[in-house]
Tab-separated table of C-alpha atoms and ligand atoms in Angstrom:
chain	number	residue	atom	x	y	z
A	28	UNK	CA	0.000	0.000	0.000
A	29	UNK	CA	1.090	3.344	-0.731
A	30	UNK	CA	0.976	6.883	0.639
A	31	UNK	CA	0.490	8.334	-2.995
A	32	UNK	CA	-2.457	8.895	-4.861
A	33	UNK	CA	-2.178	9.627	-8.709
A	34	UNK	CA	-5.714	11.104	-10.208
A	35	UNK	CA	-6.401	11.738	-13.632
A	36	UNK	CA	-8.940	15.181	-13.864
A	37	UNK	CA	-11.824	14.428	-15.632
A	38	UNK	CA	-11.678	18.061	-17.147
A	39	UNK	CA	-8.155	19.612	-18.470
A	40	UNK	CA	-6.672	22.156	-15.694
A	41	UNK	CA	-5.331	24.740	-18.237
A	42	UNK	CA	-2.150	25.782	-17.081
A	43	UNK	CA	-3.046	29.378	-15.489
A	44	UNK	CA	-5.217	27.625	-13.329
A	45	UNK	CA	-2.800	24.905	-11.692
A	46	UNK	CA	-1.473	26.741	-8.538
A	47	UNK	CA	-5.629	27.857	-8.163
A	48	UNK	CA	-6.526	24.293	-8.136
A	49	UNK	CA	-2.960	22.866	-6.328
A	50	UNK	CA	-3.922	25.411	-3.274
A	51	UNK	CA	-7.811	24.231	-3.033
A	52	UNK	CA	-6.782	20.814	-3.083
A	53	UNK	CA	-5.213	21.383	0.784
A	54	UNK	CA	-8.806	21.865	2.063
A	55	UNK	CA	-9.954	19.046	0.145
A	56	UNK	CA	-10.158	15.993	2.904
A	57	UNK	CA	-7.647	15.765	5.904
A	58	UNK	CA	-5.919	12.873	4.359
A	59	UNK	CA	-3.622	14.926	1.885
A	60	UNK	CA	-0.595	15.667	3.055
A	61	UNK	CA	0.866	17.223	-0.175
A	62	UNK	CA	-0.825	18.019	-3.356
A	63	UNK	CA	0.775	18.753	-6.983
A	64	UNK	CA	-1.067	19.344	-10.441
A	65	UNK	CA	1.187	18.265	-13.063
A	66	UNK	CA	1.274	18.164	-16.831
A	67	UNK	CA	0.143	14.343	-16.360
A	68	UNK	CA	-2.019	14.212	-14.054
A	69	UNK	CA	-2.654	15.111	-9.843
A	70	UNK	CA	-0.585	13.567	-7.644
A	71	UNK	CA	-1.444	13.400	-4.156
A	72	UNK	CA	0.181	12.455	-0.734
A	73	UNK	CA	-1.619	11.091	1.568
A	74	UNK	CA	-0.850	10.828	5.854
A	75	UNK	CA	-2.257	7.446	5.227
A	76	UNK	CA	-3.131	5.168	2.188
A	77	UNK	CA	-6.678	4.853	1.552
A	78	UNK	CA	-8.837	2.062	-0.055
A	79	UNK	CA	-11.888	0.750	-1.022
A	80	UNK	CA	-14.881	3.596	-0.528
A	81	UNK	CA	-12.629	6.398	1.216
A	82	UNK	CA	-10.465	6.196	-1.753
A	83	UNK	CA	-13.644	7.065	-4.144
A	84	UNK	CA	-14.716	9.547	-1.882
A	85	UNK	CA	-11.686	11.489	-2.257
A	86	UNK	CA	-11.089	10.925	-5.862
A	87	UNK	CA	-14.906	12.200	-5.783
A	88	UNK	CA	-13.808	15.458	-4.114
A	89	UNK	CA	-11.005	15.865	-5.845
A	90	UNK	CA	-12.587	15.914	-9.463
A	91	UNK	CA	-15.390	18.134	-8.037
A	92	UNK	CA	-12.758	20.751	-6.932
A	93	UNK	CA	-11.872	20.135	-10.601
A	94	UNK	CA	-14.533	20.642	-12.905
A	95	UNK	CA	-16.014	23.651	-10.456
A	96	UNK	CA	-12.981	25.467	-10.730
A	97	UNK	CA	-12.161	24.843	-14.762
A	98	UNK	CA	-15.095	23.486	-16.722
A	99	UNK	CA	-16.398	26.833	-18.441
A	100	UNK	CA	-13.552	29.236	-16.818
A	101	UNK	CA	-12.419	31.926	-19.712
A	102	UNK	CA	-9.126	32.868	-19.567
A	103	UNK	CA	-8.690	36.462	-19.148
A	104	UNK	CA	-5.280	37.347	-20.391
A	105	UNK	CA	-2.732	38.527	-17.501
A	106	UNK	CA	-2.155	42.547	-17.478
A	107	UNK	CA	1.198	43.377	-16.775
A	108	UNK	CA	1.796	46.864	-15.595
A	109	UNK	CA	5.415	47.149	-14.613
A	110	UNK	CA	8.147	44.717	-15.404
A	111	UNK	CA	11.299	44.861	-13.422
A	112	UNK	CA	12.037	41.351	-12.648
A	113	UNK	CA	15.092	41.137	-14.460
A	114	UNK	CA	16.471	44.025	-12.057
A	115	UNK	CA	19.881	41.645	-10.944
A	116	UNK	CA	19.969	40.936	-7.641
A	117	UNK	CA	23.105	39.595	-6.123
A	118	UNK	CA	22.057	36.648	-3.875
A	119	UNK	CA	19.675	33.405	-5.049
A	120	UNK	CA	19.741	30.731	-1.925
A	121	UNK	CA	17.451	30.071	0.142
A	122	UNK	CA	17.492	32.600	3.141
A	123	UNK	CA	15.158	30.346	5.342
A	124	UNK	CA	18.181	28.420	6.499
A	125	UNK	CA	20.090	31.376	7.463
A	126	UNK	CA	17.323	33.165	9.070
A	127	UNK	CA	16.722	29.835	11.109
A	128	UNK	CA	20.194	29.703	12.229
A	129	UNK	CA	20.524	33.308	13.259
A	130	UNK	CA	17.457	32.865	15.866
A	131	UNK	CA	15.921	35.745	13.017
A	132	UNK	CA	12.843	33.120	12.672
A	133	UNK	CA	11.518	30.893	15.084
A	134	UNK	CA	8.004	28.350	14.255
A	135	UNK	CA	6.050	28.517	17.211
A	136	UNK	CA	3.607	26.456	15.371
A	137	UNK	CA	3.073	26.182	11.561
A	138	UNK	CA	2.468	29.332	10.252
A	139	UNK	CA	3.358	30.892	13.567
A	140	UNK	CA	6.392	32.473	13.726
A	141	UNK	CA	8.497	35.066	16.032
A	142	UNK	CA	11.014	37.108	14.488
A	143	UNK	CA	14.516	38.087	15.315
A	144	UNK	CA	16.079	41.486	15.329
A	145	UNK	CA	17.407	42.201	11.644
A	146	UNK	CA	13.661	40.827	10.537
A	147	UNK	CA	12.302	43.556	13.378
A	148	UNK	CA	14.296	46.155	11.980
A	149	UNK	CA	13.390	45.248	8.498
A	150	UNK	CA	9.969	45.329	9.048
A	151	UNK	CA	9.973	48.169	10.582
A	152	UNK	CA	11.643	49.917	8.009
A	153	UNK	CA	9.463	48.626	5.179
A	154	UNK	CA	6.543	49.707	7.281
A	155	UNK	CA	7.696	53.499	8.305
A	156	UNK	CA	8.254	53.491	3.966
A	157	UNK	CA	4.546	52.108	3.473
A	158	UNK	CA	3.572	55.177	5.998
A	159	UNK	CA	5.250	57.514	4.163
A	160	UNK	CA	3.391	56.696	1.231
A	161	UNK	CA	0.387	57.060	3.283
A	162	UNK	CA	1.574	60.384	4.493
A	163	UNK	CA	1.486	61.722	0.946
A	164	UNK	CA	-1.943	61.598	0.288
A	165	UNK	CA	-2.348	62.968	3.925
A	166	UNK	CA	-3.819	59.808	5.051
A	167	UNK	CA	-5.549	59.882	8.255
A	168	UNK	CA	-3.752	56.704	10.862
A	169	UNK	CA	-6.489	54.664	12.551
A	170	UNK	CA	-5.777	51.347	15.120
A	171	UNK	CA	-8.056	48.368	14.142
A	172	UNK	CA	-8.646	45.444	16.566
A	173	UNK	CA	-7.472	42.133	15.894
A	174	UNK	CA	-11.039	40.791	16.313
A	175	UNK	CA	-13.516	40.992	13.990
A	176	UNK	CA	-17.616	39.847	14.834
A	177	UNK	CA	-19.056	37.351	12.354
A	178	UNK	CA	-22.056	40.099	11.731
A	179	UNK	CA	-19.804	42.235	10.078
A	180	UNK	CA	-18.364	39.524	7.534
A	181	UNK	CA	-21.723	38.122	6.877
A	182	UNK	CA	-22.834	41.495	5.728
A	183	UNK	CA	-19.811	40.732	3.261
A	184	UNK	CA	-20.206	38.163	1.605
A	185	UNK	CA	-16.962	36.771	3.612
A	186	UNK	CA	-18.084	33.161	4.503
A	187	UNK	CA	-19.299	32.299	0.703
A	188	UNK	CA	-16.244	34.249	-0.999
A	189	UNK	CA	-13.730	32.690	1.622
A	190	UNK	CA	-15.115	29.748	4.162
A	191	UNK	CA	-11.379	27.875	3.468
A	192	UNK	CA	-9.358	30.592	5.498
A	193	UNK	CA	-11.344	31.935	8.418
A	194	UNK	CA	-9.914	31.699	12.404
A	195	UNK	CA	-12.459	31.234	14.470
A	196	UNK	CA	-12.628	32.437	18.454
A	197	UNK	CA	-14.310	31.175	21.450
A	198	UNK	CA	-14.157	31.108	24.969
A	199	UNK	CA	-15.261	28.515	28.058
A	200	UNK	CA	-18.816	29.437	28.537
A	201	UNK	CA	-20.480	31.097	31.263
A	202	UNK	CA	-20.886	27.841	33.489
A	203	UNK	CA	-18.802	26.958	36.739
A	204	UNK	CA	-18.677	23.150	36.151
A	205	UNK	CA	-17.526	23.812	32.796
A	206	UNK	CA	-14.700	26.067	33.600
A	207	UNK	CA	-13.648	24.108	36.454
A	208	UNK	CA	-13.842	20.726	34.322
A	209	UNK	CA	-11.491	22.855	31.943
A	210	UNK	CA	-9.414	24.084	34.366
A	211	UNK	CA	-8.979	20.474	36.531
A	212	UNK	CA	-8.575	18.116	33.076
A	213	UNK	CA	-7.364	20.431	30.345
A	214	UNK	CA	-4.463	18.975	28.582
A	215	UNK	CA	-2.853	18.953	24.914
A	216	UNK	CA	-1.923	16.060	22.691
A	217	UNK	CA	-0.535	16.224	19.053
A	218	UNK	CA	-4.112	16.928	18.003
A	219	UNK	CA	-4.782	19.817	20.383
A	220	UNK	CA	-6.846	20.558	23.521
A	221	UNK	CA	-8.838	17.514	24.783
A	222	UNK	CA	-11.411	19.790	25.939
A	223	UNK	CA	-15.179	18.570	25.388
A	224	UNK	CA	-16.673	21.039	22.099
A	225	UNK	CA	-19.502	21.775	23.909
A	226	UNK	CA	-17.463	23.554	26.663
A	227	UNK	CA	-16.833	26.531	24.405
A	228	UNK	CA	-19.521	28.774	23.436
A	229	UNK	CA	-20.529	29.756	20.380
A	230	UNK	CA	-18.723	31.956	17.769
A	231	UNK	CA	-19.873	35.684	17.428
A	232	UNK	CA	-16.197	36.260	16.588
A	233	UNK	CA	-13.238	36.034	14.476
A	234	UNK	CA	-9.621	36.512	13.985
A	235	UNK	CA	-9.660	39.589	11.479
A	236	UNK	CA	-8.254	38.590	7.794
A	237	UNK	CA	-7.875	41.661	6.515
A	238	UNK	CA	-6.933	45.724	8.231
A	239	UNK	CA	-9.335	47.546	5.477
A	240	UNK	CA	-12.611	45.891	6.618
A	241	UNK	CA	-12.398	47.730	9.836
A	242	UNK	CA	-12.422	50.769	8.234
A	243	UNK	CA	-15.515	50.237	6.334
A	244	UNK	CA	-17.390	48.820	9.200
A	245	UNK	CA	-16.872	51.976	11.193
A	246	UNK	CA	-18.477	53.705	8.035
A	247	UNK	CA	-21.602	51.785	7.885
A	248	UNK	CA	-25.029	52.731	7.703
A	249	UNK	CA	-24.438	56.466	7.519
A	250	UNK	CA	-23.061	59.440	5.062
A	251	UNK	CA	-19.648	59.447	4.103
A	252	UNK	CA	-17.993	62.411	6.464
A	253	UNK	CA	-16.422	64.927	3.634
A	254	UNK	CA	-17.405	62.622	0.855
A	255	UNK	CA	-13.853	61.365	0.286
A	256	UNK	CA	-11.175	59.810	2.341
A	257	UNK	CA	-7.931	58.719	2.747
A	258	UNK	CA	-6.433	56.271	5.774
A	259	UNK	CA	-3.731	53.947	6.734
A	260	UNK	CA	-3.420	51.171	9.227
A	261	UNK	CA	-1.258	48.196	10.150
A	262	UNK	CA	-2.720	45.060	11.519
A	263	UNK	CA	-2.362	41.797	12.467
A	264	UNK	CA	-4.368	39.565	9.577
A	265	UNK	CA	-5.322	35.926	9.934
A	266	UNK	CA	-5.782	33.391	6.860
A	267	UNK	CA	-5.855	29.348	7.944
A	268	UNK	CA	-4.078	28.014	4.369
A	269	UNK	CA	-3.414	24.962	5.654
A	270	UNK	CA	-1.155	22.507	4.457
A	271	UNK	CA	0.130	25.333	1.874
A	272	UNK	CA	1.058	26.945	4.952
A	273	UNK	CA	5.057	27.837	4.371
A	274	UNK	CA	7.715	29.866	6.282
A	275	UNK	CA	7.096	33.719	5.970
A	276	UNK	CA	6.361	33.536	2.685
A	277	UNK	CA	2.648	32.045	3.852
A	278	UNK	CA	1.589	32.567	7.265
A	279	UNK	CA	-1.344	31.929	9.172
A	280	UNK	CA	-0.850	35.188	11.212
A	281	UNK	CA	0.574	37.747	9.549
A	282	UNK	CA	1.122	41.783	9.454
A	283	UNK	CA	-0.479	44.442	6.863
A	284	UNK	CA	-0.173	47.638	6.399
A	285	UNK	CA	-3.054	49.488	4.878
A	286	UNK	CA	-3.558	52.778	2.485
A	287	UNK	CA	-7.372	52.908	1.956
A	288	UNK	CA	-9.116	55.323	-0.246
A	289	UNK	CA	-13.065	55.864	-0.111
A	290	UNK	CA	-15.100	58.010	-1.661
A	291	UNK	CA	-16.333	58.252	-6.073
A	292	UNK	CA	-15.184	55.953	-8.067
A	293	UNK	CA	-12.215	58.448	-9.864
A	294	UNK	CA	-11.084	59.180	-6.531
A	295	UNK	CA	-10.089	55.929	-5.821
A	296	UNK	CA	-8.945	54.663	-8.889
A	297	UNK	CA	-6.638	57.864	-9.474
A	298	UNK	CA	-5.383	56.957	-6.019
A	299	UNK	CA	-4.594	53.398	-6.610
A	300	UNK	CA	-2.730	54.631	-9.716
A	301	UNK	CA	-0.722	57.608	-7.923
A	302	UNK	CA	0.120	55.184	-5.154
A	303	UNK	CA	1.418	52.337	-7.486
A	304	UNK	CA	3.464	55.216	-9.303
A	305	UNK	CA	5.077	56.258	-6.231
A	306	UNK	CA	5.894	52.694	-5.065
A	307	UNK	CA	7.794	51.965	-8.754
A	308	UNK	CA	10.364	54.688	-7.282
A	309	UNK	CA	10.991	53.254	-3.554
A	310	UNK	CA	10.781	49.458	-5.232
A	311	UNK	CA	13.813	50.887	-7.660
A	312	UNK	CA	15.329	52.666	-4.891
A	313	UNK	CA	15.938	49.727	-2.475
A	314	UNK	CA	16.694	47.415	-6.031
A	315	UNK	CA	13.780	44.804	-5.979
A	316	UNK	CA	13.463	42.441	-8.483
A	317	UNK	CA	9.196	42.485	-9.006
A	318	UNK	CA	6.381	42.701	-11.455
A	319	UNK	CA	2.629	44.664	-11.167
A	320	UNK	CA	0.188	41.741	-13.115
A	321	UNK	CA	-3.587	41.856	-12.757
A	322	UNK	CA	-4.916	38.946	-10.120
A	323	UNK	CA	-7.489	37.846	-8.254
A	324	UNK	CA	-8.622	36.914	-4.451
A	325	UNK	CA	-8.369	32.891	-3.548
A	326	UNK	CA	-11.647	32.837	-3.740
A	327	UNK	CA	-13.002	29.576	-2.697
A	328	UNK	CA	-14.379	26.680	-4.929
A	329	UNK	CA	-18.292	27.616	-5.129
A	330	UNK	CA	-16.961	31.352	-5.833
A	331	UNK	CA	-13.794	31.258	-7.667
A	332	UNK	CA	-14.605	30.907	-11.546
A	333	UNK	CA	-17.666	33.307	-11.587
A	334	UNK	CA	-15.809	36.201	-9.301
A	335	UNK	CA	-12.059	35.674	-10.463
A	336	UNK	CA	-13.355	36.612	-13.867
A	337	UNK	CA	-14.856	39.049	-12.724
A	338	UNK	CA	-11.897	40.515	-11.138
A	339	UNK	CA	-9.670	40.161	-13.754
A	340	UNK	CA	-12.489	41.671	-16.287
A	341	UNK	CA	-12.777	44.865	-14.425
A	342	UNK	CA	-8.900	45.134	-13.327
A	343	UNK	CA	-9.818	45.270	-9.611
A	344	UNK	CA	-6.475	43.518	-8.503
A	345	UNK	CA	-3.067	43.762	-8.894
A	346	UNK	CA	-0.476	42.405	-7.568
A	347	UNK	CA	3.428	43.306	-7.121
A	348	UNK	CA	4.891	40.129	-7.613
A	349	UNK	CA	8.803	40.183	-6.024
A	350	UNK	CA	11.254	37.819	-7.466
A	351	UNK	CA	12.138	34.862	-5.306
A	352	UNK	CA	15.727	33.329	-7.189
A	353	UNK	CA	16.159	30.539	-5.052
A	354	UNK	CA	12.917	28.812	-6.152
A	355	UNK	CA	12.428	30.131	-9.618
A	356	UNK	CA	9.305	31.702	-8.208
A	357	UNK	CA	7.494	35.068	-7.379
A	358	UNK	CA	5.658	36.001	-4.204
A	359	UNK	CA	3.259	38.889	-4.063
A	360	UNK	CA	4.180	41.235	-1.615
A	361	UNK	CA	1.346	43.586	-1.996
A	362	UNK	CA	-1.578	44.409	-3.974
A	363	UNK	CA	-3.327	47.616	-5.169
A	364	UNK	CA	-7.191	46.752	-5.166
A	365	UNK	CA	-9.956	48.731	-6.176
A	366	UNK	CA	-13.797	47.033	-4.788
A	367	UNK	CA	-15.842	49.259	-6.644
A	368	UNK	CA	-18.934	50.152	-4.860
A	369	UNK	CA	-18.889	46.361	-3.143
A	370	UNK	CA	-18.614	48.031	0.554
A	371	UNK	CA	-20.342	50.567	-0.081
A	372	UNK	CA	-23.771	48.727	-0.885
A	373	UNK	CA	-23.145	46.193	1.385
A	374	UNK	CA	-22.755	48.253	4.477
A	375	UNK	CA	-24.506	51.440	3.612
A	376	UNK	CA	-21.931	53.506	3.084
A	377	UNK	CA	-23.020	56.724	0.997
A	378	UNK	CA	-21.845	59.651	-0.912
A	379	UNK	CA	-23.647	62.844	-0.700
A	380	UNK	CA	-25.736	62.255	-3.850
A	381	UNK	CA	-26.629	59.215	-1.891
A	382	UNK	CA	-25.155	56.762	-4.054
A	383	UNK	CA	-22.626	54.223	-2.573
A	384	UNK	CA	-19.043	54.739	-1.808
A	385	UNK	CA	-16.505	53.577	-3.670
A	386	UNK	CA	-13.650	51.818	-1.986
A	387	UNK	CA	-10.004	50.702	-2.688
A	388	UNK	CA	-6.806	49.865	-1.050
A	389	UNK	CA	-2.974	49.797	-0.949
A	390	UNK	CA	-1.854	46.352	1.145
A	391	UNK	CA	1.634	45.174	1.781
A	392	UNK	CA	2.599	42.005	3.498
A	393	UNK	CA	5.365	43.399	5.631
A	394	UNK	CA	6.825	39.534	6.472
A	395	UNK	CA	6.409	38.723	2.657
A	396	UNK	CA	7.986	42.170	1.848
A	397	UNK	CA	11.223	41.622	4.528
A	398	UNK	CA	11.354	37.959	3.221
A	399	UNK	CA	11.380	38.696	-0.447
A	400	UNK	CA	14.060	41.645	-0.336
A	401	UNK	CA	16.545	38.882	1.755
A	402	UNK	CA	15.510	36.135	-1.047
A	403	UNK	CA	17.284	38.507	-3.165
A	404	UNK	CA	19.876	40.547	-0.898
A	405	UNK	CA	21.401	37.847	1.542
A	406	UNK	CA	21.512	38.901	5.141
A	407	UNK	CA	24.984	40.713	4.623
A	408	UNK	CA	23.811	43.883	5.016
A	409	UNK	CA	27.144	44.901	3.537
A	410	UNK	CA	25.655	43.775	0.049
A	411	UNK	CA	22.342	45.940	0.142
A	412	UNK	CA	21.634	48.710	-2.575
A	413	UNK	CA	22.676	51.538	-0.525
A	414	UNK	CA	19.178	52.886	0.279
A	415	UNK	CA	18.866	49.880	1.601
A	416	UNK	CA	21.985	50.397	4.431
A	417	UNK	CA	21.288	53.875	4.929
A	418	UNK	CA	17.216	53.165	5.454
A	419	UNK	CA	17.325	50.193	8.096
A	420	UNK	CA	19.513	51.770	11.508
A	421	UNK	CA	21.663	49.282	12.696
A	422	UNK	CA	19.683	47.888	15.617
A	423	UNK	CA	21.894	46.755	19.324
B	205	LIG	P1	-1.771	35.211	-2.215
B	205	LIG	O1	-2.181	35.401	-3.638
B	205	LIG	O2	-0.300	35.042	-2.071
B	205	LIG	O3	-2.544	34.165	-1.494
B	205	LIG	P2	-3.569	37.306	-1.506
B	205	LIG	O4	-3.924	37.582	-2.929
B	205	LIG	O5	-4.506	36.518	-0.711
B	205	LIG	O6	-2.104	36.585	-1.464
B	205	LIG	P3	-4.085	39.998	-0.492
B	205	LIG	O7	-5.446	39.625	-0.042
B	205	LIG	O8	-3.940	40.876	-1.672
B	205	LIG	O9	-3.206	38.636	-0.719
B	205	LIG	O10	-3.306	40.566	0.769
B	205	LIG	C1	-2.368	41.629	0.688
B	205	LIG	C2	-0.971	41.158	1.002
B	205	LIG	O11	-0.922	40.480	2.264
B	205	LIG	C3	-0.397	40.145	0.025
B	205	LIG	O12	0.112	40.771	-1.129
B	205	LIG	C4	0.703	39.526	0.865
B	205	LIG	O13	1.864	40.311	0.841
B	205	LIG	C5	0.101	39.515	2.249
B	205	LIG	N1	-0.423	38.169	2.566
B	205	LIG	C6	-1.608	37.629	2.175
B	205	LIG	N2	-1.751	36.390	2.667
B	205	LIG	C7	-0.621	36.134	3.400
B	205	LIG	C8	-0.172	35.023	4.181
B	205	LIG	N3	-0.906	33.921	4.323
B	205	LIG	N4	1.040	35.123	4.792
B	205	LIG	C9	1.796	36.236	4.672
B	205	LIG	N5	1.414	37.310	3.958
B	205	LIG	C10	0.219	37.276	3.329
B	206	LIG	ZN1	-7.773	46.168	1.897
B	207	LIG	MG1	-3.223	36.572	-4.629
């Protein structure tokens, strides 16, 4: 018996589509382990072999993930709006194992990591740039808490668009014998708490995913102040990707910093355009090796073909992609998004000719950001551009 599972897709994955499908597949069934889509075929690994009816069921699954994310999917044809990813870069290994060594990375957990002091400093530094873009359209800096109440997503659309990544919270519930049941026989095993599910109660809320939402919550159900406006914030985001999970470059919590523009539609599309303009100098300044292409969300299987077409129709995401040399790769390290009047409608957010806002946003992944520019820098800090050496203060 083996641990690998080969499946033939019933429908052809065109070859855009193969990371879409590859990343779905890890919230397929709790038996894969590791999933590829290859020229010839799937190829699964499994924490244990399967047979006999489990084995259909998943191959079920599987093909279902299939044909609901390709049969009938038009392919839109990638916009690229800046190409500097042959900038040369002078390092291409892997910087994991360095930043491992050096105590600059440590897994708590998977996806869970604490970071050292050159990462602190780096992040830091990347962040007070990301401010400064904020600062020039005289954004206005808000804090946004880390929780986030399942009413607010629902009005959303958040559970149908993304079910896959949410973190849910809870607590013991109100009830003595329950919290001294916890308290006397609480105890952990590989598989987590052994704690009865009925001891928790139930979930009014969530670990937020995103630092714009906030924004737009506190705008709902009234006029737009001023009819336009521009704000920044940096927040801790939460996204459960499972086994696709991978050092900094995919985290289950992880830090963004926001620029968010509301207000008509021109407003915030001039915005996103100004702001992606004055990134293309700081990304030259500090030497990055990246690419602006058009994208879309990771929308989950029920919502992916109709609403990543739809995204990529009506240019509403771009990413920057940064160069990673030491897997042949890229990583996207922020994205300029425009959601037309989605919030607005949704939460009743209006313009003084009482039509809905319009909303967009600025977001950079400040681990993904840090990680990137040492993917293709090193950790000598001897060998950065010098904007680079001048920009990040040597830390004690
Ligand atoms: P990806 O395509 O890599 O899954 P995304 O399209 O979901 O990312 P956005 O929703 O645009 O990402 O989020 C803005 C930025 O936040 C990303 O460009 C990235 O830098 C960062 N980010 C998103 N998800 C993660 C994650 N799981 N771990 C670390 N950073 C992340
Ligand atoms: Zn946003
Ligand atoms: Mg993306």
């Amino acid at each position: 018996m083996t641990n690998q599972l080969k499946i033939t897709p019933a429908a052809a994955i065109p070859k855009h589509l193969t990371g879409e499908v590859q990343s779905k597949l890890a919230y397929v069934d709790e038996a894969i382990l590791r999933a590829r889509v290859a020229a010839d075929g799937i190829m699964l690994e499994l924490r244990e072999p399967v047979e006999g009816p489990r084995r259909s069921e998943l191959e079920e699954k599987v093909q279902r993930v299939v044909s609901m994310m390709v049969q009938g999917a038009f392919r839109s044809k990638a916009q690229v709006l800046e190409d500097f990813s042959s900038r040369p870069v002078p390092f291409s290994a892997d910087p994991n194992t360095e930043l491992l060594a050096r105590g600059e990375m440590f897994q708590e957990a998977s996806g869970i990591y604490t970071l050292g002091p050159l990462m602190t400093r780096l992040i830091a530094f990347f962040d007070g740039q990301f401010t400064e873009l904020a600062d020039s359209f005289g954004a206005t800096s808000y804090r946004f808490p880390t929780l986030i109440p399942a009413r607010y997503l629902e009005r959303v659309n958040y559970f149908r668009a993304f079910p896959h990544s949410l973190t849910f919270v809870t607590h013991l519930r109100e009830d003595l014998d329950t919290i001294d049941d916890f308290s006397q026989h609480a105890a952990c095993d590989e598989h987590g708490l052994n704690t009865p599910p009925d001891s928790f109660s139930k979930t009014q809320t969530l670990l937020s995913p995103a630092v714009c939402y906030h924004l737009y919550f506190s705008l709902a159900d009234k006029p737009l102040p001023g009819g336009g406006l521009v704000a920044t914030a940096v927040g801790n985001c939460f996204r459960y990707e499972s086994i696709n999970l991978a050092s900094l470059e995919r985290m289950w919590n992880f830090t963004m910093r926001e620029v968010i523009f509301v207000g008509l539609k021109d407003f915030v599309l001039q915005n996103r355009e100004t702001g992606r303009e004055r990134m293309r100098g700081f990304f030259e300044k500090i030497g990055l090796a990246y690419r602006v292409e058009s994208a879309n969300d990771p929308f989950f299987i029920g919502e992916f073909k109709k609403q990543a077409a739809f995204q990529s129709a009506f240019q509403l995401k771009f990413e920057i992609r940064a160069r990673l040399p030491f897997k042949n790769s890229t990583l996207a390290v922020g994205s300029y998004n425009y959601h037309q009047d989605f919030f607005g409608r949704s939460l009743n957010i209006t313009l003084p000719d009482g039509s809905p806002a319009h909303t967009g946003c600025i977001a950079f992944g400040l681990e993904r950001m840090a990680f990137a520019f040492l993917a293709q820098y090193g950790l000598d800090e001897a060998r950065w551009p010098e904007g680079m050496r001048k920009g990040v203060v040597s830390g004690g």
